[in-house]
Amino acid sequence: MILDPKWLNWLKEDEERNLTILKENTPEEIKQEYIELLNEEQQRIQNGRLKKTIF
């Protein structure tokens, strides 16, 4: 996944120290874009078009 720089202020680290968790006060617009991208990425992984995720 390639992160949009505008998301960096709204992400926090998970237990593996990857910026993957949205903060609670994230604007709805940012949440929606991020969730759509995650869903698209998961579909590509399931269809075999994306072998691994890059953070």
Short mmCIF file of N, CA and C in Angstrom, two decimals:
data_model
loop_
_atom_site.label_atom_id
_atom_site.label_comp_id
_atom_site.label_asym_id
_atom_site.label_seq_id
_atom_site.Cartn_x
_atom_site.Cartn_y
_atom_site.Cartn_z
N MET A 1 0.85 -1.17 0.00
CA MET A 1 0.00 0.00 0.00
C MET A 1 0.90 1.23 0.00
N ILE A 2 0.53 2.19 -0.77
CA ILE A 2 1.23 3.47 -0.79
C ILE A 2 0.37 4.45 -0.02
N LEU A 3 0.96 5.09 0.97
CA LEU A 3 0.21 6.01 1.82
C LEU A 3 0.20 7.41 1.24
N ASP A 4 -0.93 8.03 1.28
CA ASP A 4 -1.08 9.42 0.90
C ASP A 4 -0.52 10.26 2.04
N PRO A 5 0.36 11.23 1.77
CA PRO A 5 0.96 12.03 2.85
C PRO A 5 -0.06 12.72 3.76
N LYS A 6 -1.25 13.02 3.25
CA LYS A 6 -2.23 13.70 4.10
C LYS A 6 -2.75 12.79 5.20
N TRP A 7 -2.56 11.46 5.06
CA TRP A 7 -3.01 10.52 6.08
C TRP A 7 -2.04 10.42 7.25
N LEU A 8 -0.80 10.81 7.07
CA LEU A 8 0.22 10.58 8.09
C LEU A 8 -0.12 11.21 9.43
N ASN A 9 -0.78 12.34 9.44
CA ASN A 9 -1.17 12.98 10.70
C ASN A 9 -2.27 12.22 11.41
N TRP A 10 -2.95 11.31 10.72
CA TRP A 10 -4.11 10.63 11.28
C TRP A 10 -3.86 9.16 11.58
N LEU A 11 -2.63 8.69 11.37
CA LEU A 11 -2.32 7.29 11.61
C LEU A 11 -1.45 7.12 12.84
N LYS A 12 -1.63 6.00 13.53
CA LYS A 12 -0.76 5.66 14.65
C LYS A 12 -0.24 4.25 14.44
N GLU A 13 0.81 3.91 15.17
CA GLU A 13 1.48 2.63 14.99
C GLU A 13 0.70 1.48 15.62
N ASP A 14 0.78 0.33 14.95
CA ASP A 14 0.22 -0.90 15.53
C ASP A 14 1.31 -1.59 16.34
N GLU A 15 1.04 -2.81 16.81
CA GLU A 15 2.02 -3.52 17.64
C GLU A 15 3.28 -3.90 16.87
N GLU A 16 3.25 -3.90 15.56
CA GLU A 16 4.42 -4.19 14.74
C GLU A 16 5.12 -2.91 14.27
N ARG A 17 4.71 -1.79 14.83
CA ARG A 17 5.28 -0.46 14.56
C ARG A 17 5.04 0.02 13.12
N ASN A 18 3.95 -0.46 12.51
CA ASN A 18 3.52 0.03 11.20
C ASN A 18 2.42 1.07 11.41
N LEU A 19 2.42 2.10 10.60
CA LEU A 19 1.37 3.11 10.68
C LEU A 19 0.12 2.59 9.97
N THR A 20 -0.72 1.89 10.70
CA THR A 20 -1.89 1.26 10.07
C THR A 20 -3.20 1.57 10.78
N ILE A 21 -3.15 2.17 11.95
CA ILE A 21 -4.37 2.39 12.74
C ILE A 21 -4.75 3.87 12.66
N LEU A 22 -6.01 4.11 12.31
CA LEU A 22 -6.50 5.49 12.28
C LEU A 22 -6.78 5.98 13.69
N LYS A 23 -6.41 7.21 13.96
CA LYS A 23 -6.71 7.81 15.26
C LYS A 23 -8.21 8.05 15.39
N GLU A 24 -8.67 8.16 16.62
CA GLU A 24 -10.10 8.32 16.87
C GLU A 24 -10.68 9.62 16.32
N ASN A 25 -9.89 10.67 16.29
CA ASN A 25 -10.39 11.97 15.83
C ASN A 25 -10.17 12.22 14.33
N THR A 26 -9.98 11.16 13.57
CA THR A 26 -9.75 11.27 12.13
C THR A 26 -11.02 11.78 11.43
N PRO A 27 -10.90 12.77 10.54
CA PRO A 27 -12.07 13.25 9.80
C PRO A 27 -12.69 12.13 8.96
N GLU A 28 -13.97 12.20 8.78
CA GLU A 28 -14.72 11.17 8.06
C GLU A 28 -14.21 10.98 6.64
N GLU A 29 -13.82 12.05 5.98
CA GLU A 29 -13.33 11.99 4.60
C GLU A 29 -12.05 11.13 4.53
N ILE A 30 -11.14 11.35 5.46
CA ILE A 30 -9.89 10.59 5.50
C ILE A 30 -10.18 9.13 5.82
N LYS A 31 -11.07 8.87 6.78
CA LYS A 31 -11.43 7.50 7.13
C LYS A 31 -11.97 6.75 5.92
N GLN A 32 -12.86 7.39 5.19
CA GLN A 32 -13.49 6.75 4.03
C GLN A 32 -12.46 6.39 2.96
N GLU A 33 -11.56 7.33 2.64
CA GLU A 33 -10.53 7.08 1.64
C GLU A 33 -9.64 5.92 2.07
N TYR A 34 -9.23 5.92 3.32
CA TYR A 34 -8.32 4.90 3.83
C TYR A 34 -9.00 3.53 3.83
N ILE A 35 -10.24 3.46 4.26
CA ILE A 35 -10.96 2.20 4.29
C ILE A 35 -11.17 1.66 2.87
N GLU A 36 -11.47 2.53 1.92
CA GLU A 36 -11.63 2.10 0.52
C GLU A 36 -10.33 1.51 -0.01
N LEU A 37 -9.21 2.15 0.30
CA LEU A 37 -7.92 1.65 -0.15
C LEU A 37 -7.61 0.30 0.49
N LEU A 38 -7.88 0.14 1.78
CA LEU A 38 -7.66 -1.14 2.44
C LEU A 38 -8.50 -2.25 1.82
N ASN A 39 -9.75 -1.94 1.54
CA ASN A 39 -10.64 -2.94 0.92
C ASN A 39 -10.15 -3.33 -0.47
N GLU A 40 -9.72 -2.34 -1.24
CA GLU A 40 -9.20 -2.61 -2.58
C GLU A 40 -7.95 -3.49 -2.49
N GLU A 41 -7.09 -3.19 -1.56
CA GLU A 41 -5.87 -3.96 -1.38
C GLU A 41 -6.19 -5.42 -0.99
N GLN A 42 -7.15 -5.61 -0.08
CA GLN A 42 -7.53 -6.95 0.33
C GLN A 42 -8.11 -7.75 -0.85
N GLN A 43 -8.88 -7.10 -1.70
CA GLN A 43 -9.43 -7.77 -2.88
C GLN A 43 -8.32 -8.20 -3.82
N ARG A 44 -7.32 -7.36 -4.01
CA ARG A 44 -6.20 -7.72 -4.88
C ARG A 44 -5.40 -8.89 -4.31
N ILE A 45 -5.22 -8.91 -3.01
CA ILE A 45 -4.52 -10.03 -2.37
C ILE A 45 -5.31 -11.31 -2.58
N GLN A 46 -6.63 -11.26 -2.39
CA GLN A 46 -7.48 -12.44 -2.56
C GLN A 46 -7.48 -12.93 -4.00
N ASN A 47 -7.41 -12.01 -4.95
CA ASN A 47 -7.43 -12.38 -6.37
C ASN A 47 -6.05 -12.75 -6.89
N GLY A 48 -5.03 -12.66 -6.04
CA GLY A 48 -3.68 -13.04 -6.44
C GLY A 48 -2.94 -12.01 -7.24
N ARG A 49 -3.45 -10.81 -7.33
CA ARG A 49 -2.78 -9.76 -8.10
C ARG A 49 -1.78 -8.99 -7.27
N LEU A 50 -1.82 -9.13 -5.96
CA LEU A 50 -0.89 -8.43 -5.08
C LEU A 50 -0.33 -9.48 -4.12
N LYS A 51 0.95 -9.69 -4.17
CA LYS A 51 1.57 -10.74 -3.37
C LYS A 51 1.82 -10.31 -1.92
N LYS A 52 2.25 -9.06 -1.72
CA LYS A 52 2.49 -8.60 -0.35
C LYS A 52 2.24 -7.11 -0.28
N THR A 53 2.09 -6.63 0.94
CA THR A 53 1.79 -5.23 1.19
C THR A 53 3.07 -4.49 1.55
N ILE A 54 3.22 -3.30 1.04
CA ILE A 54 4.37 -2.46 1.35
C ILE A 54 3.90 -1.28 2.18
N PHE A 55 4.50 -1.09 3.33
CA PHE A 55 4.18 0.05 4.19
C PHE A 55 5.36 0.98 4.25
#
